[in-house]
CSV table of C-alpha atoms and ligand atoms in Angstrom, one decimal:
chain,number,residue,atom,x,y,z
U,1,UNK,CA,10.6,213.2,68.0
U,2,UNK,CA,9.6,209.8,70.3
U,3,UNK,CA,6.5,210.2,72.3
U,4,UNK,CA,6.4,207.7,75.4
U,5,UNK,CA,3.6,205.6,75.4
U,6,UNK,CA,1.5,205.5,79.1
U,7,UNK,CA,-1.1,202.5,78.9
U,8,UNK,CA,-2.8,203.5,82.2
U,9,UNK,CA,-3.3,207.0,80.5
U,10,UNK,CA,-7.0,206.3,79.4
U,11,UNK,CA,-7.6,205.1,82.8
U,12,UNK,CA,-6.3,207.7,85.0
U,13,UNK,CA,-8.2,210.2,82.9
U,14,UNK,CA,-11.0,208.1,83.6
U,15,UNK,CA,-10.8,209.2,87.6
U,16,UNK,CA,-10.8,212.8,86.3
U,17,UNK,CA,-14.1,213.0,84.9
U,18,UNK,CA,-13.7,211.4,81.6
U,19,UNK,CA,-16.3,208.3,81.7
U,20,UNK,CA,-17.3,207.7,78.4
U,21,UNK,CA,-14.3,208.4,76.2
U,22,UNK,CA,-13.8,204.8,75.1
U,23,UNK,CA,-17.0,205.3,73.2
U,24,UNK,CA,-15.0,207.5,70.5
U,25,UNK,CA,-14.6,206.0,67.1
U,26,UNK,CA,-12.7,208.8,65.5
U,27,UNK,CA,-15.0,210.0,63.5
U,28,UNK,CA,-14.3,213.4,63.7
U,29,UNK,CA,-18.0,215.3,64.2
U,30,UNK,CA,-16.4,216.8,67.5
U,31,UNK,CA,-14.1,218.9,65.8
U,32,UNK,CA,-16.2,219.7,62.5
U,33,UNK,CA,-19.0,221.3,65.3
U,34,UNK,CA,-16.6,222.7,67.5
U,35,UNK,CA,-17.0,226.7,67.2
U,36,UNK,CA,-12.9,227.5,68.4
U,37,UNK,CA,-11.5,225.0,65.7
U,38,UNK,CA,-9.1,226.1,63.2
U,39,UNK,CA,-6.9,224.9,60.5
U,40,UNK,CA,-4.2,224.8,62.9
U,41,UNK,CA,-6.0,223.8,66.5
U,42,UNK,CA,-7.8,220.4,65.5
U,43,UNK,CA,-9.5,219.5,68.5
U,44,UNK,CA,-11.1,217.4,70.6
U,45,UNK,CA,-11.0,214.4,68.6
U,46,UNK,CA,-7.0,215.2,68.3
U,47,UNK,CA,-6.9,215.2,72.1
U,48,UNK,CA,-9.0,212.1,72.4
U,49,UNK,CA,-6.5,210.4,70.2
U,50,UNK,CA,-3.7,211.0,72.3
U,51,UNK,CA,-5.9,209.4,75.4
U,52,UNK,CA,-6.4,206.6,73.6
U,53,UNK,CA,-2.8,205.7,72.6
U,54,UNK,CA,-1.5,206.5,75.5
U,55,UNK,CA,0.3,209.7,74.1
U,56,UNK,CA,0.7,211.4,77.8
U,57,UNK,CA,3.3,214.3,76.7
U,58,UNK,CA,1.7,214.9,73.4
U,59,UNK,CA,-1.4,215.4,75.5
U,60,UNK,CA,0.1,217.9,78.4
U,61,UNK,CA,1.6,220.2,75.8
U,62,UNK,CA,-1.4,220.8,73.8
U,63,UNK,CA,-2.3,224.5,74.5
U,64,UNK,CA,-5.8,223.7,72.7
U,65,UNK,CA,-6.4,221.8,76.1
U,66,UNK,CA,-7.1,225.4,77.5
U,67,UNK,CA,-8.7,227.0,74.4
U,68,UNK,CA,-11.5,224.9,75.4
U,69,UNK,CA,-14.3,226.7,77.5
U,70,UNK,CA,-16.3,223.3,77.3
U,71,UNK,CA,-19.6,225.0,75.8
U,72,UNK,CA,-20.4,221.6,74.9
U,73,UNK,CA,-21.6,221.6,71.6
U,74,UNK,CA,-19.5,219.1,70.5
U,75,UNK,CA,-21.1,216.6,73.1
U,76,UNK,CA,-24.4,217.1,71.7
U,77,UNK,CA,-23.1,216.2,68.0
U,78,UNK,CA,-21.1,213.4,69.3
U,79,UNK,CA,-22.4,210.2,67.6
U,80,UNK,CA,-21.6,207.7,70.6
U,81,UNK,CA,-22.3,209.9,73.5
U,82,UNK,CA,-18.5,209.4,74.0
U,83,UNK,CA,-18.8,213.2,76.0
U,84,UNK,CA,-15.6,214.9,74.1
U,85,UNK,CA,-16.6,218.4,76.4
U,86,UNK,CA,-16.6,216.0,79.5
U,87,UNK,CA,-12.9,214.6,78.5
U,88,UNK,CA,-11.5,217.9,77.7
U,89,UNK,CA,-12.6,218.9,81.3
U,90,UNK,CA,-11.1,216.1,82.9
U,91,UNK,CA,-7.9,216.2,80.4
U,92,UNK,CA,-7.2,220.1,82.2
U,93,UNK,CA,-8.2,218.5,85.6
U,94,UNK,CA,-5.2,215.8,84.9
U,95,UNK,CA,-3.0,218.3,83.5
U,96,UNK,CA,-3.1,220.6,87.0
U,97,UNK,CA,-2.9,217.5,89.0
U,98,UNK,CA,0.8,216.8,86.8
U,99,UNK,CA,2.0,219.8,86.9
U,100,UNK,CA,1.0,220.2,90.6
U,101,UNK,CA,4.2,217.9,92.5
U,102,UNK,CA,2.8,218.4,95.9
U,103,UNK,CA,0.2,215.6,95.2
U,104,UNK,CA,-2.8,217.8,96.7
U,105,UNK,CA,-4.4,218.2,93.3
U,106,UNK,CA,-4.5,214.8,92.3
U,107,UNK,CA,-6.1,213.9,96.0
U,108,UNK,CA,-8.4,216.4,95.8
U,109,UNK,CA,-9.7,216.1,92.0
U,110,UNK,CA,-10.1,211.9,92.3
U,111,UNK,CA,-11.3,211.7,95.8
U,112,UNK,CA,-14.0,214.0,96.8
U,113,UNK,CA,-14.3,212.9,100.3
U,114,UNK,CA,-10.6,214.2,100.9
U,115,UNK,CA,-11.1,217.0,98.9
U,116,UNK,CA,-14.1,218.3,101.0
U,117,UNK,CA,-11.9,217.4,104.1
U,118,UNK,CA,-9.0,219.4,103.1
U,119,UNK,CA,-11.5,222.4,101.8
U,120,UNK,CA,-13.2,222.0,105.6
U,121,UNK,CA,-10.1,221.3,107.7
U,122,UNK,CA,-8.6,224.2,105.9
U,123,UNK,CA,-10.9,227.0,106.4
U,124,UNK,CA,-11.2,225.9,110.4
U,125,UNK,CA,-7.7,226.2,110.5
U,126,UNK,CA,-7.0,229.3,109.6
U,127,UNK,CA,-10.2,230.5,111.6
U,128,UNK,CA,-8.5,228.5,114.6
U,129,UNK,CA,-5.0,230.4,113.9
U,130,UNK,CA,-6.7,233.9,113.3
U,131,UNK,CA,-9.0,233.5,116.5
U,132,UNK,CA,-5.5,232.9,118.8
U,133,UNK,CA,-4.3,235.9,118.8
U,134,UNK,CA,-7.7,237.4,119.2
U,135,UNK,CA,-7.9,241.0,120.8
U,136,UNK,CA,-11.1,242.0,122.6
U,137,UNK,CA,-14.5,242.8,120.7
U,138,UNK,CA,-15.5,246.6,120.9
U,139,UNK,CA,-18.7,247.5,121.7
U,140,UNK,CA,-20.6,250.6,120.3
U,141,UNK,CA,-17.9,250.9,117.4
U,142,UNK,CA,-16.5,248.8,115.3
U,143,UNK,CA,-13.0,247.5,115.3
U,144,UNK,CA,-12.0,244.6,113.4
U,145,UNK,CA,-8.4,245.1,114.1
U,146,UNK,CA,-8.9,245.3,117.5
U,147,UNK,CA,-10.4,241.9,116.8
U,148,UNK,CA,-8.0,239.9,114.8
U,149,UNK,CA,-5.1,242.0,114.8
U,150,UNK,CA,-3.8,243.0,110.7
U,151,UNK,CA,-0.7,242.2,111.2
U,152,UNK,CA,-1.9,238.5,111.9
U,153,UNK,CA,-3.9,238.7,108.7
U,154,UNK,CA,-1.1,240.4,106.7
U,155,UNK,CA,1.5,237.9,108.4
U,156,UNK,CA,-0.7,235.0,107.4
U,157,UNK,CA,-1.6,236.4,104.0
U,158,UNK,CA,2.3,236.9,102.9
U,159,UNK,CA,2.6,233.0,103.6
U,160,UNK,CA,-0.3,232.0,101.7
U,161,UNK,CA,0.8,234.1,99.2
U,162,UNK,CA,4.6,233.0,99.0
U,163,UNK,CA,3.5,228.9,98.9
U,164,UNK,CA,0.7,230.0,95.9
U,165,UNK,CA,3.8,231.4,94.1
U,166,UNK,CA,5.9,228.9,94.7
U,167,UNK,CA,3.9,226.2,93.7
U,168,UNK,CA,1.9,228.2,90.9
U,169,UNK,CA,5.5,228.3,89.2
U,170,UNK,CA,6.7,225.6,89.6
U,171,UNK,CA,3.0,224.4,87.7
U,172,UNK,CA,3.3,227.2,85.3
U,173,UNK,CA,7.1,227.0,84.3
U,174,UNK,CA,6.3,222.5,83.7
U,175,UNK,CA,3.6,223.9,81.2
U,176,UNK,CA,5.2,227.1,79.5
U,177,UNK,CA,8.3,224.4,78.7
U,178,UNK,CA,6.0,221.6,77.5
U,179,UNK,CA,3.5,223.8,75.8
U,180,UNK,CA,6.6,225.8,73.7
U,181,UNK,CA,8.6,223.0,72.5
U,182,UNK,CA,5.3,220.9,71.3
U,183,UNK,CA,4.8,224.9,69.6
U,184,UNK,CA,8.6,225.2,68.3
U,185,UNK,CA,8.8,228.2,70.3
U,186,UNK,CA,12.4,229.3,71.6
U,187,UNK,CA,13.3,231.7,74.5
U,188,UNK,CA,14.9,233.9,71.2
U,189,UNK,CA,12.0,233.8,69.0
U,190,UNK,CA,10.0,235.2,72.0
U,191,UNK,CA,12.6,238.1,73.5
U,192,UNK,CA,15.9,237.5,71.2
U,193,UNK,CA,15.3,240.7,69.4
U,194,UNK,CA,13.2,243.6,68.9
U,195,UNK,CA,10.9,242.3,66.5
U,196,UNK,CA,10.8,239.3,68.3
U,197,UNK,CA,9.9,241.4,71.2
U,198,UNK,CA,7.2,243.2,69.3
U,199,UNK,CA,5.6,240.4,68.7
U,200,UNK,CA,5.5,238.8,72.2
U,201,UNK,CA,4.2,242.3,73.0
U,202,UNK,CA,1.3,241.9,70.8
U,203,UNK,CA,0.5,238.3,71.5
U,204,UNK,CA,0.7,239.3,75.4
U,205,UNK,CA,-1.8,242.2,74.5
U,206,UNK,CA,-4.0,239.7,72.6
U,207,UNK,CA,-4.1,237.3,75.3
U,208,UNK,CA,-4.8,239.7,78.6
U,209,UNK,CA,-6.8,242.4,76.8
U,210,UNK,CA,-8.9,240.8,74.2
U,211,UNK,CA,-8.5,237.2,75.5
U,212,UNK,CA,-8.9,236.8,79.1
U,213,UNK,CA,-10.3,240.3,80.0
U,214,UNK,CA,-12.5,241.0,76.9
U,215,UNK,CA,-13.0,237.2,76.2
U,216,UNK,CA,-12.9,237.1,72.7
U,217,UNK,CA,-12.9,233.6,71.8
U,218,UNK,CA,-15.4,232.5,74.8
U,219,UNK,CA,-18.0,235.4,73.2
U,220,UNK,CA,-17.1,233.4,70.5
U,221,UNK,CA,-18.1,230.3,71.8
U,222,UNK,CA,-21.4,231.2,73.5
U,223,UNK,CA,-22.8,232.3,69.7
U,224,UNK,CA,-25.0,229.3,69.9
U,225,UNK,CA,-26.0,230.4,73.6
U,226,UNK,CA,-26.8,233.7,72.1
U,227,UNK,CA,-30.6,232.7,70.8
U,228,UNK,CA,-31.6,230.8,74.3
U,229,UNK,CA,-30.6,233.1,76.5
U,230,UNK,CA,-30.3,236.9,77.5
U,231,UNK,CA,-27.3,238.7,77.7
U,232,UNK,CA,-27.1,239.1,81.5
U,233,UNK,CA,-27.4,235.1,81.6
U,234,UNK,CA,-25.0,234.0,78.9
U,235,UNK,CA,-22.0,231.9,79.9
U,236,UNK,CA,-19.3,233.9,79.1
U,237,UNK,CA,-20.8,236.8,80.6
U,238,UNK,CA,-21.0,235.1,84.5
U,239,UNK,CA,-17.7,233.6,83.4
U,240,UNK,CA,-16.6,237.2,83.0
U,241,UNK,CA,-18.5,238.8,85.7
U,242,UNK,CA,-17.1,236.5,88.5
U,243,UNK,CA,-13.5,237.3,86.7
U,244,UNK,CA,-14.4,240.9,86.7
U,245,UNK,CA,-15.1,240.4,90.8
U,246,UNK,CA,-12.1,238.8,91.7
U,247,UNK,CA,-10.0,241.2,90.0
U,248,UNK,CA,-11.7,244.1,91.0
U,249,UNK,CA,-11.9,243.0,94.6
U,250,UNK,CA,-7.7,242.3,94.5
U,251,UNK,CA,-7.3,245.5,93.2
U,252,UNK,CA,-9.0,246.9,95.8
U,253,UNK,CA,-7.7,245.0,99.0
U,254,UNK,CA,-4.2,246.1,97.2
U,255,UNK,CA,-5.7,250.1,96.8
U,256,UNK,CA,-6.7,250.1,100.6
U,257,UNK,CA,-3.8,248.5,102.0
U,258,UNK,CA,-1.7,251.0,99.3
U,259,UNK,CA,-3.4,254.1,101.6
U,260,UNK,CA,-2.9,252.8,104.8
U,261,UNK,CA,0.8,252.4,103.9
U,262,UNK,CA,0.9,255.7,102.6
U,263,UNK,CA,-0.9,257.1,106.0
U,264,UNK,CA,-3.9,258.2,103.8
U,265,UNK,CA,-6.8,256.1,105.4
U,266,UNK,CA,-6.1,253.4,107.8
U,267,UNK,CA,-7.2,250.0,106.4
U,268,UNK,CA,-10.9,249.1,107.8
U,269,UNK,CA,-11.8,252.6,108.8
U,270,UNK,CA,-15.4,253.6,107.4
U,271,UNK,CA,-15.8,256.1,104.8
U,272,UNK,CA,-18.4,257.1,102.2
U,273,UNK,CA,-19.9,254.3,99.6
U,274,UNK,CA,-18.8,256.9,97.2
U,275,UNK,CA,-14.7,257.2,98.1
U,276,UNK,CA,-13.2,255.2,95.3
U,277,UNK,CA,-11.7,252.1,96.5
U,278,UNK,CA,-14.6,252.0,98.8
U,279,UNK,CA,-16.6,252.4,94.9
U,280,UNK,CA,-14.5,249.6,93.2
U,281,UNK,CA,-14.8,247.0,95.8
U,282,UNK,CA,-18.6,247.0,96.1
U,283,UNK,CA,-18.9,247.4,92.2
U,284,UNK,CA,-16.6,244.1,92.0
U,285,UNK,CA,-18.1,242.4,95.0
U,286,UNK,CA,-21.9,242.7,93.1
U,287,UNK,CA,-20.3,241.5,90.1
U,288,UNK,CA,-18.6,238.3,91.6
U,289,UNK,CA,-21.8,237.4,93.7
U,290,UNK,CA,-23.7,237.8,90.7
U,291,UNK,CA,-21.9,236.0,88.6
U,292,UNK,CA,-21.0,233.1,91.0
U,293,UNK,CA,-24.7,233.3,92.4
U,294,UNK,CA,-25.9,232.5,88.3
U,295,UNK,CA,-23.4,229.8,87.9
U,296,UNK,CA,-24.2,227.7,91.0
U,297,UNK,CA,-28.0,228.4,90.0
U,298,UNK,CA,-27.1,227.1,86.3
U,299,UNK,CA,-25.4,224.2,87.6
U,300,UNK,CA,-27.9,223.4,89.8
U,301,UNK,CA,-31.0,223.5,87.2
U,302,UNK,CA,-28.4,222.0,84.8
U,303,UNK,CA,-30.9,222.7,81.8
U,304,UNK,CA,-27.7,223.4,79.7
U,305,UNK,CA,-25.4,220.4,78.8
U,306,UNK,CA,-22.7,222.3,79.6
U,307,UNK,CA,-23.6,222.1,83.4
U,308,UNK,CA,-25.3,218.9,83.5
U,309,UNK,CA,-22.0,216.7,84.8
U,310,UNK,CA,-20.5,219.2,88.0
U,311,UNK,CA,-17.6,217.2,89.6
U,312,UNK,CA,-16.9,218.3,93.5
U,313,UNK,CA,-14.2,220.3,92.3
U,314,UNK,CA,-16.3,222.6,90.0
U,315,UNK,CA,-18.7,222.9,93.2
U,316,UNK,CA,-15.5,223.7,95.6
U,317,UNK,CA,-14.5,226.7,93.3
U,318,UNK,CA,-18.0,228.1,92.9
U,319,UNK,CA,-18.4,228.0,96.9
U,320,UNK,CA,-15.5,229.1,98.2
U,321,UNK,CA,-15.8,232.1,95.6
U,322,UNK,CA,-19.5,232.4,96.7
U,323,UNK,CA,-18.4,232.8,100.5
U,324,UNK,CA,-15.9,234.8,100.4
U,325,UNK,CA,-17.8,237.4,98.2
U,326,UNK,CA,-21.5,237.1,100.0
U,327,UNK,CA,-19.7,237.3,103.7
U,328,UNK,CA,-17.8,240.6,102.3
U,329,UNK,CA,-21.2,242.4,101.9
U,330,UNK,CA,-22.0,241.1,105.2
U,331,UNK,CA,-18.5,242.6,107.0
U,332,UNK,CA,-20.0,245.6,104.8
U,333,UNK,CA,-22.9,245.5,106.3
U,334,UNK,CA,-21.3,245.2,109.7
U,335,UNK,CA,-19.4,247.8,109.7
U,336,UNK,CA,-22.0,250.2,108.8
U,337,UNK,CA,-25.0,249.8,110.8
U,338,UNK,CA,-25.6,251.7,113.8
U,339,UNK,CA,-24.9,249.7,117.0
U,340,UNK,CA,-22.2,248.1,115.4
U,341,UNK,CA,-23.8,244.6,115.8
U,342,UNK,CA,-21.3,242.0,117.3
U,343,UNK,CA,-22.1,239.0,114.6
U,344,UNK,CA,-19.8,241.5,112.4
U,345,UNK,CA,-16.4,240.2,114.3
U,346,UNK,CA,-17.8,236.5,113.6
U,347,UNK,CA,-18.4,237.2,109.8
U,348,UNK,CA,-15.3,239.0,109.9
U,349,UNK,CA,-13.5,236.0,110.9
U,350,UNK,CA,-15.0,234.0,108.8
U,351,UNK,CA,-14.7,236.0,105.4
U,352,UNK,CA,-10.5,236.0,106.0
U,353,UNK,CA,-10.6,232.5,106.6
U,354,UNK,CA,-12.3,231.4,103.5
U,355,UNK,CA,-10.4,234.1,101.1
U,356,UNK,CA,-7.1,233.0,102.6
U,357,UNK,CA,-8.2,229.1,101.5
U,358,UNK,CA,-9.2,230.3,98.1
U,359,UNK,CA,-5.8,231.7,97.2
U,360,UNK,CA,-4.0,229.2,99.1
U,361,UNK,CA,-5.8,226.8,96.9
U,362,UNK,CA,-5.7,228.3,93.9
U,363,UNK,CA,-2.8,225.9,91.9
U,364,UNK,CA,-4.1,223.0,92.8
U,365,UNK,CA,-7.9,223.2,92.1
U,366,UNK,CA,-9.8,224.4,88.9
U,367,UNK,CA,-9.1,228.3,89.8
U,368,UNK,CA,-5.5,227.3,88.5
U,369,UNK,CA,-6.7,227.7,85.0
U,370,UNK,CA,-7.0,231.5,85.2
U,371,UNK,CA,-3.3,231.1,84.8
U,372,UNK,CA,-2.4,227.9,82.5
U,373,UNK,CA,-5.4,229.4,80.3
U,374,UNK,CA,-3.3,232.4,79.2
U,375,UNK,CA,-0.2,230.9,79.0
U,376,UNK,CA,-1.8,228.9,76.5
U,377,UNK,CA,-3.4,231.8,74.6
U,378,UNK,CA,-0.3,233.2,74.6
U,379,UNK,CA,1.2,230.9,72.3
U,380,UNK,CA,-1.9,230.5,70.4
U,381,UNK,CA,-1.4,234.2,69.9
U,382,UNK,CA,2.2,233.9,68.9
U,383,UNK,CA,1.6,231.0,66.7
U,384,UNK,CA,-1.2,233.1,65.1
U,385,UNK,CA,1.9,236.3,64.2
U,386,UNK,CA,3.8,235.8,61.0
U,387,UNK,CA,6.6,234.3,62.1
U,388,UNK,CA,8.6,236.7,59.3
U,389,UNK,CA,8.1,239.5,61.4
U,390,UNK,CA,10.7,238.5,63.1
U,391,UNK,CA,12.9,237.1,60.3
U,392,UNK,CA,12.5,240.9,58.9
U,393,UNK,CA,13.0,243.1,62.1
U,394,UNK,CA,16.3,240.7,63.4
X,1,LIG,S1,-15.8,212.1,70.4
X,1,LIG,FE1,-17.7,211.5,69.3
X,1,LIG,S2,-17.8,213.0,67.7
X,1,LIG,FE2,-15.7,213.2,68.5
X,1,LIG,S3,-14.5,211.9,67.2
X,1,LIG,FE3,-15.2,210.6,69.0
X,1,LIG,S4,-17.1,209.6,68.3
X,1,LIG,FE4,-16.7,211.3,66.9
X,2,LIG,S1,-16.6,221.9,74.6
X,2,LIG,FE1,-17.0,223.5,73.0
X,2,LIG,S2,-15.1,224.6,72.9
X,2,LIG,FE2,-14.7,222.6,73.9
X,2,LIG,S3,-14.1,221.2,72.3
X,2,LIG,FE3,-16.3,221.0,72.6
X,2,LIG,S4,-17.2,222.3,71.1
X,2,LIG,FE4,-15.1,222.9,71.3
């Protein structure tokens, strides 16, 4: 197979994060120290050699890119301070500004000024769009939906939703393509029979169950974290806490609108802390402000090395997520306290405005790895299943 060589490679990563990579002689400590590395996923040294030859497409299709969870332990072995964590960050920044076509990514990843801008003129946008077709504020009771109406907010959300899809796939489908034929991966020897089949169903179980939702190999990674720092503070736990949050929280705006389809409850309308989705969403929403509340407070200390280089994109994600979850507890909040106190229509405002932007955002800012990080586990998975299991079942 001919790889095309890109000369401005090394460079362009360069804008992504990756400062000190010229500093690598090859000498392979990186990948000896690196707790994820097996005999078959050499990395990052592999990775840096494809910077630094230029070897672009060799580069993008590397699933190791995601196996990553940039723990940093290879930057503190690294003999010339070349940063190998710090490259593989700003190799998956690079990789979602590719696969992103819309250009968005690549502005807001290389210039942080823009970035902020977009992040800004976004939110006040949709804030500006909500407000106009603003009903009146109740008084005594609270009525959100008398507020901003929900069939604005549904309307709106349906959009964001349909041009996060469109260009999520678009991302995804460029990476699932390059990613399987680096692999040697066919659309038959993943669904072409039923032991095929059975084994995409198993390496689909490995990577949702004990991958992304039981985060195996990050655990895995945060063994050296283990001795310096208490369960409740460890990296893959606030890594899986804020995950937990999100998920739980979309679950449950999904439950509640669910009822009010179904004419059980009508969405908004106050019920008891203990009625389930009522339950799930403040269990999640702790979880996501903790978690999120611990990694803003680790970047800012930046004791680890892990945290000690945030780019404006890391602190974009960590925000928005921030926001959306502490101004929930305050709508909370709001709609429970006697006297129903106006400043709840405000937050209220505010708190769709700022979740809207965070999943309109999601494929072209670091939150897009909660999808190109399984696709790549995926085949990790599958390369990790006899390939004879399907040779016997066919
Ligand atoms: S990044 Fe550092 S440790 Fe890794 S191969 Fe290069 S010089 Fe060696
Ligand atoms: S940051 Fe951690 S997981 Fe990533 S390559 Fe370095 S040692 Fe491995």
């Amino acid at each position: 197979m001919t790889a095309l060589v890109d000369t401005n490679l090394l460079t362009d990563l360069k804008r992504y994060g990756a400062a000190n990579v010229s500093a690598c002689f090859s000498c392979g400590t990186c990948t000896a120290t690196c707790p994820l590395v097996s005999n078959d996923s050499t990395f990052p040294r592999r990775m840096i050699r494809y910077a630094q030859v230029g070897m672009r497409d060799r580069l993008l299709s590397s699933k190791e890119l995601w196996t990553c969870y940039a723990c940093s332990e290879c930057s503190e072995t690294c003999p010339t301070q070349a940063e190998p964590s710090e490259f593989m960050a700003a190799a998956r920044r690079y990789a979602i500004a590719t696969y992103d076509r819309t250009g968005l990514a690549r502005a807001m990843y290389t210039r942080p000024a823009i970035g902020t801008f977009i992040g800004v003129a976004l939110a006040v946008l949709f804030a500006l769009f909500m407000y106009s077709g603003h009903g009146p504020q109740s008084v005594g009771s609270r009525d959100i939906f008398g507020f901003i109406p929900e069939g604005l907010i549904h309307n709106l959300g349906i959009a964001a939703m349909v041009i996060v899809f469109a260009a999520g796939l678009v991302g995804v489908a460029t990476m699932a393509r390059a990613v399987s034929r680096e692999a040697g991966v066919s659309l038959r020897s993943v669904l072409g029979s039923r032991a095929a089949l059975r084994r995409s169903a198993g390496a689909l179980w490995t990577t949702l169950a004990v991958e992304t939702l039981g985060q195996r190999r990050y655990r895995n990674d945060c063994l050296s974290d283990a001795a310096a720092q208490p369960w409740y503070a460890r990296r893959w736990f606030l890594h899986a806490a804020t995950m937990w949050g999100f998920l739980g929280l979309l679950a449950a705006t999904i439950l509640d609108y669910g009822l009010s389809v179904a004419g059980i409850k009508a969405t908004g309308t106050p019920v008891p802390i203990w009625y389930p989705v009522r339950l799930l969403g403040t269990v999640a929403g702790i979880l996501l402000v903790y978690g999120a509340t611990m990694l803003i407070v680790q970047r800012v200390r930046g004791r680890e090395r892990s945290v000690r280089h945030s780019t404006s994109a890391d602190w974009t994600l960590l925000a928005l997520i921030w926001i959306t979850g502490v101004t929930g507890f305050a709508l909370e909040l709001a709609l429970y306290l006697p006297g129903a106190p106006a400043w709840g229509y405000w937050v209220f405002l505010f708190h769709v405005a700022i979740a809207m932007e965070l999943v309109i955002l999601a494929p072209f800012m670091k939150l897009a790895h909660a999808v190109y990080r399984p696709v790549a586990l995926f085949f990790l998975a599958l390369a990790a299943t006899p390939e004879t299991q399907i040779k016997e079942g066919a």
